[in-house]
Short mmCIF file of C-alpha atoms in Angstrom, two decimals:
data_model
loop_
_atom_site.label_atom_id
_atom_site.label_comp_id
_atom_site.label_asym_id
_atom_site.label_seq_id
_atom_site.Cartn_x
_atom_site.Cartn_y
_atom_site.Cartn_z
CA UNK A 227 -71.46 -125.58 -102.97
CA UNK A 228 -69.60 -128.01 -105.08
CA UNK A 229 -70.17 -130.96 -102.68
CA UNK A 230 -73.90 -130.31 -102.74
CA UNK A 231 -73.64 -131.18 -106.76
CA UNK A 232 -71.09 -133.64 -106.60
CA UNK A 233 -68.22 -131.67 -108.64
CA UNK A 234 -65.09 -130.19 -107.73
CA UNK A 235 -64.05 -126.83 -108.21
CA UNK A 236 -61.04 -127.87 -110.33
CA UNK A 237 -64.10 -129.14 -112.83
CA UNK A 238 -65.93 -126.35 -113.46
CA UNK A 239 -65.34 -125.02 -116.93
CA UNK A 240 -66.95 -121.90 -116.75
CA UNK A 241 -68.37 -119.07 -114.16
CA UNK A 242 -70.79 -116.62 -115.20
CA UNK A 243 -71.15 -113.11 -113.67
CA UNK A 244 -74.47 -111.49 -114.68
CA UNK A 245 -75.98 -108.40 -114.00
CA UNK A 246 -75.44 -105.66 -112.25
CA UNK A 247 -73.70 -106.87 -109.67
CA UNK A 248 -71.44 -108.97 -112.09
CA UNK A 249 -71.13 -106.27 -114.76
CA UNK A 250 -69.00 -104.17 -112.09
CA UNK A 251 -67.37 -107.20 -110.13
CA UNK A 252 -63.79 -107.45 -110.99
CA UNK A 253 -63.04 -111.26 -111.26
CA UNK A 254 -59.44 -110.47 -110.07
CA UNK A 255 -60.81 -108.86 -107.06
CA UNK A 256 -63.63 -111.98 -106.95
CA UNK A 257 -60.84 -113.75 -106.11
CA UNK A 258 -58.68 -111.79 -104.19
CA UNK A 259 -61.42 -111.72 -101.54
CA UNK A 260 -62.06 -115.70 -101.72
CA UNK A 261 -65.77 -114.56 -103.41
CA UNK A 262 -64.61 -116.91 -106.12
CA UNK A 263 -61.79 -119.74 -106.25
CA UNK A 264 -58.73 -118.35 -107.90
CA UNK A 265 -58.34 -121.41 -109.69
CA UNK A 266 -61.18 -120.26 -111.70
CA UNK A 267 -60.16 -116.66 -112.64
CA UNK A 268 -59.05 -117.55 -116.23
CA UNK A 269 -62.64 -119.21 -116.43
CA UNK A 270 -64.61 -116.79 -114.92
CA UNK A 271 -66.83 -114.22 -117.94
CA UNK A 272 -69.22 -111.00 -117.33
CA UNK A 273 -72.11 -111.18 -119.35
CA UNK A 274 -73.58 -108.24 -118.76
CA UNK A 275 -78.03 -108.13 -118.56
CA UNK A 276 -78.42 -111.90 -118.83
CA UNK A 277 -81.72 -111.79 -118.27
CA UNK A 278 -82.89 -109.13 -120.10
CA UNK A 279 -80.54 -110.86 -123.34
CA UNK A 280 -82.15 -113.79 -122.72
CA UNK A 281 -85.85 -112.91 -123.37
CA UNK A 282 -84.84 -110.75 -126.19
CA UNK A 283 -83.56 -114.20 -127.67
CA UNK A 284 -86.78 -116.20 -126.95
CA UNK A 285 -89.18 -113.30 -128.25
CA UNK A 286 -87.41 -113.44 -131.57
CA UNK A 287 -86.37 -116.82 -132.66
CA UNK A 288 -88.54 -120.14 -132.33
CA UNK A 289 -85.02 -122.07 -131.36
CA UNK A 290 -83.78 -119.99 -128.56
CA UNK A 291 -86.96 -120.27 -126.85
CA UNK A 292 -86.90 -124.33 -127.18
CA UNK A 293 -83.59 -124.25 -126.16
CA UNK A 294 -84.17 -121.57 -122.80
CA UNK A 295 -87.04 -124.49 -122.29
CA UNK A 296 -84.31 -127.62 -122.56
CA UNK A 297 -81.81 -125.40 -120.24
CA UNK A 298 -85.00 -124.51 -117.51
CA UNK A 299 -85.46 -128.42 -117.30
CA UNK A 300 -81.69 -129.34 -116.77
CA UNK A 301 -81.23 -126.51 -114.33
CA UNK A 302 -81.03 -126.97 -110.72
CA UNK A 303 -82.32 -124.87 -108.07
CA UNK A 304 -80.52 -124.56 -105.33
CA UNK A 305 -80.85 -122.54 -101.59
CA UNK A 306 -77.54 -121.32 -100.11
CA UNK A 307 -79.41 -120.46 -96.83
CA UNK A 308 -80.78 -123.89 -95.89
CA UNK A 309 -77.29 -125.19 -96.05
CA UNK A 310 -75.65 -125.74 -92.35
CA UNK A 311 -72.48 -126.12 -94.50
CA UNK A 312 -72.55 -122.22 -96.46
CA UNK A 313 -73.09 -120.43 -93.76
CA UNK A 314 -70.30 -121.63 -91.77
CA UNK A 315 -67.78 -121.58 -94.83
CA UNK A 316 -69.63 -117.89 -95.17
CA UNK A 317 -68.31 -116.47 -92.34
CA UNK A 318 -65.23 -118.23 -92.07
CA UNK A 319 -64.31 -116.45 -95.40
CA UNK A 320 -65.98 -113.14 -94.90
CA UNK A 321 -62.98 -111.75 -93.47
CA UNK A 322 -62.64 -108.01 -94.54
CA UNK A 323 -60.17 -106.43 -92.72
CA UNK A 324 -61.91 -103.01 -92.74
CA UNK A 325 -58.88 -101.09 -90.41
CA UNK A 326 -57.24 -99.45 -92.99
#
């Protein structure tokens, strides 16, 4: 929710697609189902086990685990569900045509 953070989509510079879910999501087809703004395919990356890269990082080096700690404190939380706004944009673009 862009207007939640004060951004538009036009000035995001990068979209990450981690894990499972984003290891098999084709970003073409991301967009093609309005999951993701096309504007953003050409910015959009699959990074595989985030997660699991990430605490491989911290266990070994000193400055990866500072830096996870400066990223943690700049990173903000936010809950799709409590916003009125998502779930009405939710359904209004949830439109799978499944009558094939």
């Amino acid at each position: 929710m862009t207007s939640q953070m004060g951004i538009h989509v036009k000035d995001i510079k990068k979209v990450y697609l981690a894990g499972a879910f984003g290891n098999f999501l084709r970003p073409d087809s991301a967009c093609r189902i309005d999951m993701i703004p096309l504007i953003l395919l050409d910015r959009i990356f699959t990074v595989g086990n985030a997660a699991g890269e990430g605490a491989k990082r911290c266990a070994l080096s000193r400055t990866e685990y500072e830096r996870s700690k400066k990223l943690a404190k700049e990173t903000r939380f936010m809950e799709l569900a409590q916003l009125p706004e998502f779930q009405t944009q939710y359904l209004h673009f949830v439109d799978f045509n499944l009558e094939q």
